[in-house]
Amino acid sequence: MLTRNSALELLKEHVTSESLIKHCMAVEGSMRAYALLYDEDVDLWGLTGLLHDIDFDKHPEEHPMHARKYLSDLDLPETSLTAIEEHGKLDLKTRDTLISKTLFAVDSLSSFILAYVHVRPDKSFDGIPLKSIKKKFKDKAFARAVNRDLILQGAEDIGVNLDTHMENVIQGIVEWETELNKMGFSLV
């Protein structure tokens, strides 16, 4: 049985960038939050989020098409493996599972929320106001590498409005940061 600790160790074997590991953990928290909302397997969805960028360091130009070879010996279900492969296909209109749509939807927004926390004077996850996130979202100079169109498409794909999607991801990341702190980790 794949545990979170063994999944994190596997991720660290293939990903050397601390910021990418933290991004993966933020996506993990976002996926866990949505799994709760959708009454899905929270641990499985979290592991899918945690491992979604496992091949990025070694294959940035072909990411995520090499992820399956790193994950093939694990007991992840096909739906998780497919979601991981599909999250990097920007023009894909055939995502047909909820886990696949959700992973795509939370990936870029999780990066955006982390970027926001990093510019806060205290780098705190406490009381992240939706109003401030929306203001930064409109500021194209802020976190310019984060594609706003992908965030909008992701929210549409899972059938929620942008404000609700932002609130869900904020809540997921904030709650996961609290849990990570108990394990000796932090997203900042």
Short mmCIF file of N, CA and C in Angstrom, two decimals:
data_model
loop_
_atom_site.label_atom_id
_atom_site.label_comp_id
_atom_site.label_asym_id
_atom_site.label_seq_id
_atom_site.Cartn_x
_atom_site.Cartn_y
_atom_site.Cartn_z
N MET A 1 0.84 -1.20 0.00
CA MET A 1 0.00 0.00 0.00
C MET A 1 0.87 1.25 0.00
N LEU A 2 0.61 2.13 -0.93
CA LEU A 2 1.35 3.38 -1.03
C LEU A 2 0.93 4.32 0.10
N THR A 3 1.91 4.78 0.87
CA THR A 3 1.63 5.73 1.94
C THR A 3 2.08 7.12 1.49
N ARG A 4 1.62 8.12 2.20
CA ARG A 4 2.03 9.47 1.88
C ARG A 4 3.55 9.62 2.05
N ASN A 5 4.10 9.05 3.12
CA ASN A 5 5.54 9.17 3.36
C ASN A 5 6.34 8.52 2.24
N SER A 6 5.92 7.34 1.79
CA SER A 6 6.67 6.70 0.70
C SER A 6 6.49 7.47 -0.61
N ALA A 7 5.32 8.06 -0.81
CA ALA A 7 5.10 8.87 -2.01
C ALA A 7 5.98 10.12 -1.97
N LEU A 8 6.09 10.75 -0.81
CA LEU A 8 6.94 11.93 -0.67
C LEU A 8 8.40 11.58 -0.90
N GLU A 9 8.84 10.45 -0.39
CA GLU A 9 10.22 10.01 -0.61
C GLU A 9 10.48 9.75 -2.09
N LEU A 10 9.53 9.13 -2.76
CA LEU A 10 9.65 8.89 -4.20
C LEU A 10 9.72 10.22 -4.96
N LEU A 11 8.88 11.15 -4.58
CA LEU A 11 8.90 12.48 -5.21
C LEU A 11 10.27 13.12 -5.04
N LYS A 12 10.82 13.04 -3.85
CA LYS A 12 12.11 13.65 -3.57
C LYS A 12 13.26 12.96 -4.31
N GLU A 13 13.07 11.69 -4.68
CA GLU A 13 14.08 10.99 -5.48
C GLU A 13 14.17 11.59 -6.89
N HIS A 14 13.05 12.09 -7.38
CA HIS A 14 12.99 12.56 -8.76
C HIS A 14 12.90 14.08 -8.91
N VAL A 15 12.57 14.77 -7.84
CA VAL A 15 12.43 16.23 -7.88
C VAL A 15 13.41 16.83 -6.89
N THR A 16 14.31 17.65 -7.39
CA THR A 16 15.31 18.27 -6.52
C THR A 16 14.94 19.69 -6.13
N SER A 17 14.07 20.32 -6.87
CA SER A 17 13.68 21.70 -6.59
C SER A 17 12.74 21.76 -5.38
N GLU A 18 13.20 22.46 -4.34
CA GLU A 18 12.37 22.61 -3.13
C GLU A 18 11.07 23.33 -3.45
N SER A 19 11.12 24.32 -4.33
CA SER A 19 9.88 25.04 -4.65
C SER A 19 8.90 24.14 -5.40
N LEU A 20 9.39 23.24 -6.23
CA LEU A 20 8.50 22.32 -6.94
C LEU A 20 7.90 21.30 -5.96
N ILE A 21 8.69 20.85 -5.00
CA ILE A 21 8.15 19.94 -3.99
C ILE A 21 7.05 20.64 -3.20
N LYS A 22 7.26 21.88 -2.85
CA LYS A 22 6.24 22.63 -2.11
C LYS A 22 5.00 22.85 -2.97
N HIS A 23 5.20 23.11 -4.25
CA HIS A 23 4.05 23.23 -5.16
C HIS A 23 3.26 21.92 -5.16
N CYS A 24 3.97 20.80 -5.26
CA CYS A 24 3.29 19.49 -5.27
C CYS A 24 2.51 19.28 -3.98
N MET A 25 3.07 19.69 -2.86
CA MET A 25 2.36 19.55 -1.59
C MET A 25 1.14 20.49 -1.52
N ALA A 26 1.24 21.67 -2.14
CA ALA A 26 0.08 22.57 -2.19
C ALA A 26 -1.03 21.97 -3.04
N VAL A 27 -0.66 21.38 -4.18
CA VAL A 27 -1.65 20.71 -5.02
C VAL A 27 -2.26 19.54 -4.27
N GLU A 28 -1.43 18.84 -3.50
CA GLU A 28 -1.94 17.75 -2.66
C GLU A 28 -3.04 18.27 -1.73
N GLY A 29 -2.79 19.38 -1.07
CA GLY A 29 -3.80 19.95 -0.16
C GLY A 29 -5.06 20.37 -0.88
N SER A 30 -4.90 20.95 -2.06
CA SER A 30 -6.06 21.36 -2.86
C SER A 30 -6.88 20.14 -3.30
N MET A 31 -6.18 19.10 -3.71
CA MET A 31 -6.88 17.87 -4.12
C MET A 31 -7.59 17.22 -2.94
N ARG A 32 -6.99 17.23 -1.79
CA ARG A 32 -7.63 16.67 -0.60
C ARG A 32 -8.91 17.45 -0.28
N ALA A 33 -8.85 18.76 -0.41
CA ALA A 33 -10.03 19.58 -0.12
C ALA A 33 -11.17 19.26 -1.08
N TYR A 34 -10.85 19.16 -2.36
CA TYR A 34 -11.89 18.84 -3.34
C TYR A 34 -12.40 17.41 -3.15
N ALA A 35 -11.54 16.49 -2.77
CA ALA A 35 -12.00 15.12 -2.51
C ALA A 35 -13.05 15.12 -1.39
N LEU A 36 -12.81 15.92 -0.37
CA LEU A 36 -13.80 16.03 0.71
C LEU A 36 -15.11 16.59 0.18
N LEU A 37 -15.02 17.63 -0.63
CA LEU A 37 -16.24 18.23 -1.19
C LEU A 37 -17.01 17.26 -2.07
N TYR A 38 -16.30 16.43 -2.80
CA TYR A 38 -16.93 15.50 -3.74
C TYR A 38 -17.18 14.11 -3.14
N ASP A 39 -16.85 13.95 -1.87
CA ASP A 39 -16.99 12.66 -1.20
C ASP A 39 -16.20 11.56 -1.92
N GLU A 40 -14.95 11.88 -2.23
CA GLU A 40 -14.03 10.95 -2.89
C GLU A 40 -12.96 10.52 -1.89
N ASP A 41 -12.08 9.65 -2.31
CA ASP A 41 -11.00 9.13 -1.48
C ASP A 41 -9.95 10.23 -1.26
N VAL A 42 -9.96 10.82 -0.08
CA VAL A 42 -9.10 11.96 0.22
C VAL A 42 -7.62 11.61 0.08
N ASP A 43 -7.23 10.45 0.60
CA ASP A 43 -5.82 10.07 0.54
C ASP A 43 -5.38 9.82 -0.90
N LEU A 44 -6.19 9.14 -1.68
CA LEU A 44 -5.84 8.88 -3.07
C LEU A 44 -5.74 10.17 -3.86
N TRP A 45 -6.71 11.05 -3.69
CA TRP A 45 -6.66 12.33 -4.41
C TRP A 45 -5.45 13.14 -3.97
N GLY A 46 -5.13 13.09 -2.68
CA GLY A 46 -3.95 13.80 -2.19
C GLY A 46 -2.67 13.25 -2.80
N LEU A 47 -2.55 11.93 -2.84
CA LEU A 47 -1.36 11.32 -3.46
C LEU A 47 -1.25 11.67 -4.94
N THR A 48 -2.38 11.72 -5.62
CA THR A 48 -2.38 12.10 -7.03
C THR A 48 -1.83 13.52 -7.19
N GLY A 49 -2.27 14.42 -6.32
CA GLY A 49 -1.76 15.79 -6.35
C GLY A 49 -0.28 15.86 -5.99
N LEU A 50 0.12 15.12 -4.98
CA LEU A 50 1.51 15.13 -4.54
C LEU A 50 2.46 14.66 -5.64
N LEU A 51 2.06 13.66 -6.38
CA LEU A 51 2.94 13.04 -7.38
C LEU A 51 2.78 13.60 -8.80
N HIS A 52 1.93 14.58 -8.98
CA HIS A 52 1.57 15.00 -10.35
C HIS A 52 2.73 15.57 -11.17
N ASP A 53 3.75 16.10 -10.53
CA ASP A 53 4.89 16.69 -11.27
C ASP A 53 6.17 15.88 -11.09
N ILE A 54 6.06 14.59 -10.83
CA ILE A 54 7.21 13.76 -10.50
C ILE A 54 8.27 13.72 -11.61
N ASP A 55 7.87 13.95 -12.84
CA ASP A 55 8.84 13.89 -13.95
C ASP A 55 9.30 15.27 -14.43
N PHE A 56 8.85 16.33 -13.79
CA PHE A 56 9.12 17.67 -14.32
C PHE A 56 10.59 18.04 -14.31
N ASP A 57 11.31 17.73 -13.22
CA ASP A 57 12.73 18.10 -13.16
C ASP A 57 13.55 17.44 -14.26
N LYS A 58 13.27 16.18 -14.54
CA LYS A 58 14.08 15.43 -15.50
C LYS A 58 13.59 15.58 -16.93
N HIS A 59 12.33 15.92 -17.12
CA HIS A 59 11.75 16.01 -18.47
C HIS A 59 10.83 17.23 -18.61
N PRO A 60 11.34 18.42 -18.37
CA PRO A 60 10.45 19.60 -18.39
C PRO A 60 9.76 19.83 -19.74
N GLU A 61 10.42 19.49 -20.82
CA GLU A 61 9.83 19.72 -22.15
C GLU A 61 8.79 18.66 -22.51
N GLU A 62 8.87 17.51 -21.89
CA GLU A 62 7.95 16.41 -22.22
C GLU A 62 7.02 16.07 -21.05
N HIS A 63 7.08 16.86 -20.01
CA HIS A 63 6.23 16.67 -18.83
C HIS A 63 4.77 16.78 -19.21
N PRO A 64 3.90 15.95 -18.72
CA PRO A 64 4.03 14.86 -17.75
C PRO A 64 4.06 13.47 -18.39
N MET A 65 4.54 13.38 -19.59
CA MET A 65 4.46 12.12 -20.32
C MET A 65 5.41 11.02 -19.80
N HIS A 66 6.31 11.38 -18.89
CA HIS A 66 7.21 10.37 -18.31
C HIS A 66 6.80 9.96 -16.90
N ALA A 67 5.76 10.58 -16.38
CA ALA A 67 5.34 10.30 -15.00
C ALA A 67 4.97 8.84 -14.80
N ARG A 68 4.27 8.27 -15.76
CA ARG A 68 3.79 6.89 -15.60
C ARG A 68 4.95 5.92 -15.34
N LYS A 69 6.09 6.13 -16.00
CA LYS A 69 7.20 5.18 -15.79
C LYS A 69 7.75 5.28 -14.37
N TYR A 70 7.65 6.46 -13.74
CA TYR A 70 8.10 6.60 -12.36
C TYR A 70 7.07 6.03 -11.38
N LEU A 71 5.84 5.94 -11.81
CA LEU A 71 4.75 5.55 -10.93
C LEU A 71 4.20 4.15 -11.20
N SER A 72 4.71 3.50 -12.23
CA SER A 72 4.12 2.24 -12.68
C SER A 72 4.19 1.12 -11.64
N ASP A 73 5.18 1.14 -10.76
CA ASP A 73 5.30 0.08 -9.76
C ASP A 73 4.45 0.33 -8.52
N LEU A 74 3.78 1.45 -8.47
CA LEU A 74 2.95 1.78 -7.32
C LEU A 74 1.54 1.25 -7.53
N ASP A 75 0.79 1.22 -6.47
CA ASP A 75 -0.58 0.73 -6.59
C ASP A 75 -1.58 1.88 -6.79
N LEU A 76 -1.19 2.85 -7.60
CA LEU A 76 -2.13 3.92 -7.96
C LEU A 76 -3.10 3.41 -9.01
N PRO A 77 -4.37 3.72 -8.87
CA PRO A 77 -5.32 3.28 -9.90
C PRO A 77 -5.11 4.02 -11.22
N GLU A 78 -5.62 3.43 -12.26
CA GLU A 78 -5.48 4.01 -13.60
C GLU A 78 -6.03 5.43 -13.66
N THR A 79 -7.10 5.70 -12.92
CA THR A 79 -7.67 7.06 -12.96
C THR A 79 -6.68 8.09 -12.46
N SER A 80 -5.87 7.75 -11.45
CA SER A 80 -4.86 8.68 -10.95
C SER A 80 -3.74 8.86 -11.96
N LEU A 81 -3.27 7.76 -12.53
CA LEU A 81 -2.19 7.85 -13.52
C LEU A 81 -2.64 8.67 -14.73
N THR A 82 -3.86 8.45 -15.18
CA THR A 82 -4.38 9.21 -16.32
C THR A 82 -4.53 10.68 -15.96
N ALA A 83 -5.01 10.97 -14.76
CA ALA A 83 -5.15 12.37 -14.33
C ALA A 83 -3.80 13.07 -14.34
N ILE A 84 -2.77 12.38 -13.86
CA ILE A 84 -1.42 12.95 -13.84
C ILE A 84 -0.95 13.22 -15.26
N GLU A 85 -1.17 12.28 -16.16
CA GLU A 85 -0.77 12.49 -17.57
C GLU A 85 -1.56 13.63 -18.21
N GLU A 86 -2.83 13.70 -17.93
CA GLU A 86 -3.68 14.68 -18.61
C GLU A 86 -3.54 16.10 -18.06
N HIS A 87 -3.04 16.26 -16.85
CA HIS A 87 -3.00 17.62 -16.29
C HIS A 87 -2.08 18.54 -17.07
N GLY A 88 -1.14 17.99 -17.80
CA GLY A 88 -0.22 18.82 -18.57
C GLY A 88 -0.62 19.06 -20.01
N LYS A 89 -1.71 18.46 -20.41
CA LYS A 89 -2.19 18.63 -21.79
C LYS A 89 -3.14 19.82 -21.80
N LEU A 90 -2.61 20.95 -22.19
CA LEU A 90 -3.34 22.20 -22.04
C LEU A 90 -4.55 22.32 -22.94
N ASP A 91 -4.52 21.68 -24.07
CA ASP A 91 -5.63 21.81 -25.00
C ASP A 91 -6.60 20.63 -24.94
N LEU A 92 -6.43 19.78 -23.95
CA LEU A 92 -7.25 18.57 -23.86
C LEU A 92 -8.68 18.92 -23.45
N LYS A 93 -9.62 18.51 -24.24
CA LYS A 93 -11.03 18.75 -23.94
C LYS A 93 -11.74 17.46 -23.53
N THR A 94 -10.98 16.37 -23.43
CA THR A 94 -11.62 15.08 -23.17
C THR A 94 -11.40 14.58 -21.75
N ARG A 95 -10.95 15.41 -20.84
CA ARG A 95 -10.84 14.96 -19.46
C ARG A 95 -12.23 14.52 -19.03
N ASP A 96 -12.38 13.25 -18.71
CA ASP A 96 -13.73 12.77 -18.44
C ASP A 96 -13.92 12.21 -17.05
N THR A 97 -12.89 12.30 -16.20
CA THR A 97 -13.08 11.88 -14.82
C THR A 97 -12.96 13.10 -13.92
N LEU A 98 -13.64 13.03 -12.81
CA LEU A 98 -13.63 14.14 -11.87
C LEU A 98 -12.23 14.40 -11.32
N ILE A 99 -11.48 13.34 -11.05
CA ILE A 99 -10.12 13.51 -10.52
C ILE A 99 -9.22 14.19 -11.56
N SER A 100 -9.39 13.86 -12.82
CA SER A 100 -8.59 14.46 -13.88
C SER A 100 -8.93 15.94 -14.05
N LYS A 101 -10.21 16.24 -14.07
CA LYS A 101 -10.64 17.64 -14.20
C LYS A 101 -10.17 18.47 -13.00
N THR A 102 -10.25 17.87 -11.82
CA THR A 102 -9.90 18.61 -10.61
C THR A 102 -8.39 18.85 -10.52
N LEU A 103 -7.59 17.86 -10.87
CA LEU A 103 -6.14 18.06 -10.85
C LEU A 103 -5.75 19.20 -11.79
N PHE A 104 -6.32 19.20 -12.97
CA PHE A 104 -6.04 20.30 -13.90
C PHE A 104 -6.49 21.63 -13.30
N ALA A 105 -7.65 21.63 -12.66
CA ALA A 105 -8.22 22.87 -12.13
C ALA A 105 -7.41 23.46 -10.97
N VAL A 106 -6.83 22.61 -10.13
CA VAL A 106 -6.14 23.13 -8.95
C VAL A 106 -4.66 23.40 -9.18
N ASP A 107 -4.07 22.86 -10.21
CA ASP A 107 -2.63 22.95 -10.42
C ASP A 107 -2.14 24.40 -10.47
N SER A 108 -2.60 25.16 -11.43
CA SER A 108 -2.13 26.54 -11.58
C SER A 108 -2.60 27.44 -10.45
N LEU A 109 -3.82 27.23 -9.99
CA LEU A 109 -4.34 28.07 -8.91
C LEU A 109 -3.56 27.83 -7.62
N SER A 110 -3.15 26.62 -7.36
CA SER A 110 -2.33 26.34 -6.17
C SER A 110 -1.02 27.13 -6.24
N SER A 111 -0.40 27.18 -7.41
CA SER A 111 0.82 27.98 -7.58
C SER A 111 0.55 29.45 -7.31
N PHE A 112 -0.58 29.93 -7.81
CA PHE A 112 -0.94 31.33 -7.63
C PHE A 112 -1.12 31.67 -6.15
N ILE A 113 -1.80 30.80 -5.42
CA ILE A 113 -2.02 31.04 -3.99
C ILE A 113 -0.69 31.03 -3.24
N LEU A 114 0.20 30.11 -3.57
CA LEU A 114 1.51 30.09 -2.94
C LEU A 114 2.29 31.37 -3.24
N ALA A 115 2.21 31.84 -4.46
CA ALA A 115 2.88 33.09 -4.82
C ALA A 115 2.35 34.24 -3.98
N TYR A 116 1.05 34.25 -3.76
CA TYR A 116 0.45 35.30 -2.93
C TYR A 116 0.99 35.23 -1.50
N VAL A 117 1.04 34.05 -0.94
CA VAL A 117 1.54 33.90 0.43
C VAL A 117 2.98 34.37 0.53
N HIS A 118 3.78 34.10 -0.49
CA HIS A 118 5.19 34.49 -0.47
C HIS A 118 5.39 36.00 -0.47
N VAL A 119 4.45 36.76 -0.98
CA VAL A 119 4.62 38.22 -0.99
C VAL A 119 4.00 38.89 0.23
N ARG A 120 3.29 38.13 1.05
CA ARG A 120 2.75 38.69 2.29
C ARG A 120 3.93 38.97 3.23
N PRO A 121 3.89 40.09 3.92
CA PRO A 121 5.02 40.43 4.81
C PRO A 121 5.37 39.34 5.81
N ASP A 122 4.37 38.65 6.35
CA ASP A 122 4.64 37.61 7.34
C ASP A 122 4.61 36.20 6.75
N LYS A 123 4.41 36.12 5.43
CA LYS A 123 4.31 34.82 4.73
C LYS A 123 3.32 33.89 5.44
N SER A 124 2.25 34.48 5.91
CA SER A 124 1.26 33.75 6.69
C SER A 124 0.12 33.21 5.82
N PHE A 125 -0.39 32.06 6.24
CA PHE A 125 -1.55 31.47 5.59
C PHE A 125 -2.84 31.90 6.29
N ASP A 126 -2.71 32.63 7.37
CA ASP A 126 -3.87 33.05 8.14
C ASP A 126 -4.64 34.15 7.43
N GLY A 127 -5.94 33.94 7.31
CA GLY A 127 -6.83 34.97 6.80
C GLY A 127 -6.52 35.45 5.40
N ILE A 128 -6.29 34.55 4.47
CA ILE A 128 -6.06 34.96 3.09
C ILE A 128 -7.39 35.47 2.53
N PRO A 129 -7.47 36.76 2.24
CA PRO A 129 -8.75 37.31 1.77
C PRO A 129 -8.98 37.06 0.27
N LEU A 130 -10.14 36.57 -0.05
CA LEU A 130 -10.50 36.34 -1.45
C LEU A 130 -10.36 37.62 -2.25
N LYS A 131 -10.76 38.73 -1.67
CA LYS A 131 -10.68 40.03 -2.35
C LYS A 131 -9.25 40.32 -2.82
N SER A 132 -8.28 40.02 -1.98
CA SER A 132 -6.88 40.26 -2.34
C SER A 132 -6.41 39.30 -3.44
N ILE A 133 -6.84 38.05 -3.36
CA ILE A 133 -6.48 37.08 -4.39
C ILE A 133 -7.06 37.52 -5.73
N LYS A 134 -8.30 37.97 -5.73
CA LYS A 134 -8.92 38.42 -6.98
C LYS A 134 -8.22 39.65 -7.54
N LYS A 135 -7.79 40.55 -6.67
CA LYS A 135 -7.06 41.73 -7.12
C LYS A 135 -5.73 41.34 -7.76
N LYS A 136 -5.01 40.41 -7.13
CA LYS A 136 -3.75 39.95 -7.69
C LYS A 136 -3.97 39.17 -8.99
N PHE A 137 -5.09 38.48 -9.07
CA PHE A 137 -5.43 37.72 -10.27
C PHE A 137 -5.54 38.65 -11.48
N LYS A 138 -6.06 39.84 -11.27
CA LYS A 138 -6.21 40.83 -12.35
C LYS A 138 -4.88 41.51 -12.70
N ASP A 139 -3.93 41.48 -11.79
CA ASP A 139 -2.62 42.10 -11.99
C ASP A 139 -1.72 41.14 -12.77
N LYS A 140 -1.61 41.37 -14.07
CA LYS A 140 -0.85 40.45 -14.94
C LYS A 140 0.64 40.41 -14.61
N ALA A 141 1.15 41.43 -13.90
CA ALA A 141 2.55 41.44 -13.53
C ALA A 141 2.82 40.50 -12.34
N PHE A 142 1.79 40.23 -11.55
CA PHE A 142 1.95 39.36 -10.40
C PHE A 142 1.90 37.90 -10.85
N ALA A 143 2.87 37.12 -10.40
CA ALA A 143 2.95 35.69 -10.74
C ALA A 143 2.67 35.49 -12.23
N ARG A 144 3.42 36.23 -13.03
CA ARG A 144 3.18 36.26 -14.48
C ARG A 144 3.33 34.90 -15.16
N ALA A 145 4.04 33.97 -14.52
CA ALA A 145 4.20 32.64 -15.11
C ALA A 145 2.94 31.78 -14.96
N VAL A 146 2.03 32.20 -14.09
CA VAL A 146 0.80 31.45 -13.88
C VAL A 146 -0.23 31.89 -14.92
N ASN A 147 -0.67 30.93 -15.71
CA ASN A 147 -1.61 31.21 -16.80
C ASN A 147 -3.03 31.33 -16.25
N ARG A 148 -3.55 32.56 -16.26
CA ARG A 148 -4.90 32.81 -15.75
C ARG A 148 -5.96 32.09 -16.56
N ASP A 149 -5.74 31.95 -17.85
CA ASP A 149 -6.73 31.26 -18.69
C ASP A 149 -6.90 29.81 -18.27
N LEU A 150 -5.81 29.17 -17.85
CA LEU A 150 -5.90 27.78 -17.38
C LEU A 150 -6.69 27.68 -16.09
N ILE A 151 -6.54 28.67 -15.23
CA ILE A 151 -7.31 28.70 -13.98
C ILE A 151 -8.79 28.86 -14.30
N LEU A 152 -9.10 29.76 -15.21
CA LEU A 152 -10.50 29.96 -15.60
C LEU A 152 -11.07 28.70 -16.25
N GLN A 153 -10.30 28.08 -17.13
CA GLN A 153 -10.74 26.85 -17.79
C GLN A 153 -10.96 25.74 -16.76
N GLY A 154 -10.06 25.63 -15.80
CA GLY A 154 -10.19 24.60 -14.78
C GLY A 154 -11.45 24.75 -13.96
N ALA A 155 -11.75 25.98 -13.55
CA ALA A 155 -12.98 26.22 -12.78
C ALA A 155 -14.21 25.86 -13.61
N GLU A 156 -14.18 26.24 -14.86
CA GLU A 156 -15.30 25.90 -15.76
C GLU A 156 -15.43 24.38 -15.92
N ASP A 157 -14.31 23.70 -16.07
CA ASP A 157 -14.33 22.25 -16.27
C ASP A 157 -14.96 21.50 -15.10
N ILE A 158 -14.74 22.00 -13.87
CA ILE A 158 -15.33 21.32 -12.71
C ILE A 158 -16.67 21.93 -12.31
N GLY A 159 -17.11 22.92 -13.07
CA GLY A 159 -18.46 23.45 -12.88
C GLY A 159 -18.65 24.35 -11.67
N VAL A 160 -17.60 25.09 -11.30
CA VAL A 160 -17.74 26.06 -10.21
C VAL A 160 -17.32 27.44 -10.70
N ASN A 161 -17.89 28.47 -10.09
CA ASN A 161 -17.47 29.81 -10.48
C ASN A 161 -16.08 30.09 -9.90
N LEU A 162 -15.42 31.08 -10.45
CA LEU A 162 -14.03 31.35 -10.08
C LEU A 162 -13.89 31.67 -8.60
N ASP A 163 -14.80 32.47 -8.03
CA ASP A 163 -14.70 32.81 -6.62
C ASP A 163 -14.78 31.57 -5.74
N THR A 164 -15.71 30.70 -6.03
CA THR A 164 -15.85 29.47 -5.26
C THR A 164 -14.61 28.60 -5.40
N HIS A 165 -14.10 28.51 -6.61
CA HIS A 165 -12.89 27.72 -6.85
C HIS A 165 -11.72 28.29 -6.04
N MET A 166 -11.56 29.58 -6.08
CA MET A 166 -10.48 30.21 -5.32
C MET A 166 -10.65 29.94 -3.82
N GLU A 167 -11.86 30.08 -3.33
CA GLU A 167 -12.11 29.83 -1.91
C GLU A 167 -11.80 28.37 -1.54
N ASN A 168 -12.19 27.44 -2.40
CA ASN A 168 -11.93 26.03 -2.13
C ASN A 168 -10.43 25.74 -2.07
N VAL A 169 -9.69 26.30 -3.01
CA VAL A 169 -8.24 26.05 -3.04
C VAL A 169 -7.55 26.76 -1.87
N ILE A 170 -7.96 27.97 -1.57
CA ILE A 170 -7.40 28.67 -0.41
C ILE A 170 -7.62 27.83 0.84
N GLN A 171 -8.85 27.41 1.07
CA GLN A 171 -9.17 26.62 2.25
C GLN A 171 -8.36 25.33 2.29
N GLY A 172 -8.26 24.66 1.15
CA GLY A 172 -7.50 23.41 1.10
C GLY A 172 -6.04 23.61 1.44
N ILE A 173 -5.43 24.64 0.90
CA ILE A 173 -4.02 24.91 1.15
C ILE A 173 -3.80 25.34 2.60
N VAL A 174 -4.66 26.20 3.11
CA VAL A 174 -4.52 26.67 4.49
C VAL A 174 -4.64 25.49 5.46
N GLU A 175 -5.64 24.66 5.26
CA GLU A 175 -5.82 23.51 6.15
C GLU A 175 -4.66 22.52 6.01
N TRP A 176 -4.16 22.33 4.80
CA TRP A 176 -3.06 21.39 4.59
C TRP A 176 -1.78 21.94 5.19
N GLU A 177 -1.57 23.25 5.14
CA GLU A 177 -0.40 23.86 5.78
C GLU A 177 -0.39 23.54 7.27
N THR A 178 -1.54 23.61 7.90
CA THR A 178 -1.64 23.28 9.33
C THR A 178 -1.22 21.83 9.57
N GLU A 179 -1.70 20.93 8.73
CA GLU A 179 -1.33 19.51 8.86
C GLU A 179 0.15 19.30 8.57
N LEU A 180 0.65 19.97 7.54
CA LEU A 180 2.08 19.84 7.22
C LEU A 180 2.96 20.33 8.37
N ASN A 181 2.56 21.42 9.01
CA ASN A 181 3.32 21.93 10.15
C ASN A 181 3.43 20.88 11.24
N LYS A 182 2.36 20.13 11.46
CA LYS A 182 2.38 19.06 12.47
C LYS A 182 3.36 17.95 12.08
N MET A 183 3.61 17.79 10.77
CA MET A 183 4.54 16.77 10.29
C MET A 183 5.97 17.32 10.12
N GLY A 184 6.15 18.61 10.44
CA GLY A 184 7.47 19.21 10.32
C GLY A 184 7.77 19.83 8.97
N PHE A 185 6.74 20.09 8.17
CA PHE A 185 6.90 20.69 6.86
C PHE A 185 6.16 22.01 6.78
N SER A 186 6.46 22.79 5.76
CA SER A 186 5.73 24.01 5.46
C SER A 186 5.77 24.27 3.97
N LEU A 187 4.76 24.96 3.49
CA LEU A 187 4.71 25.32 2.07
C LEU A 187 5.51 26.59 1.76
N VAL A 188 5.99 27.26 2.77
CA VAL A 188 6.81 28.48 2.56
C VAL A 188 8.21 28.28 3.10
#
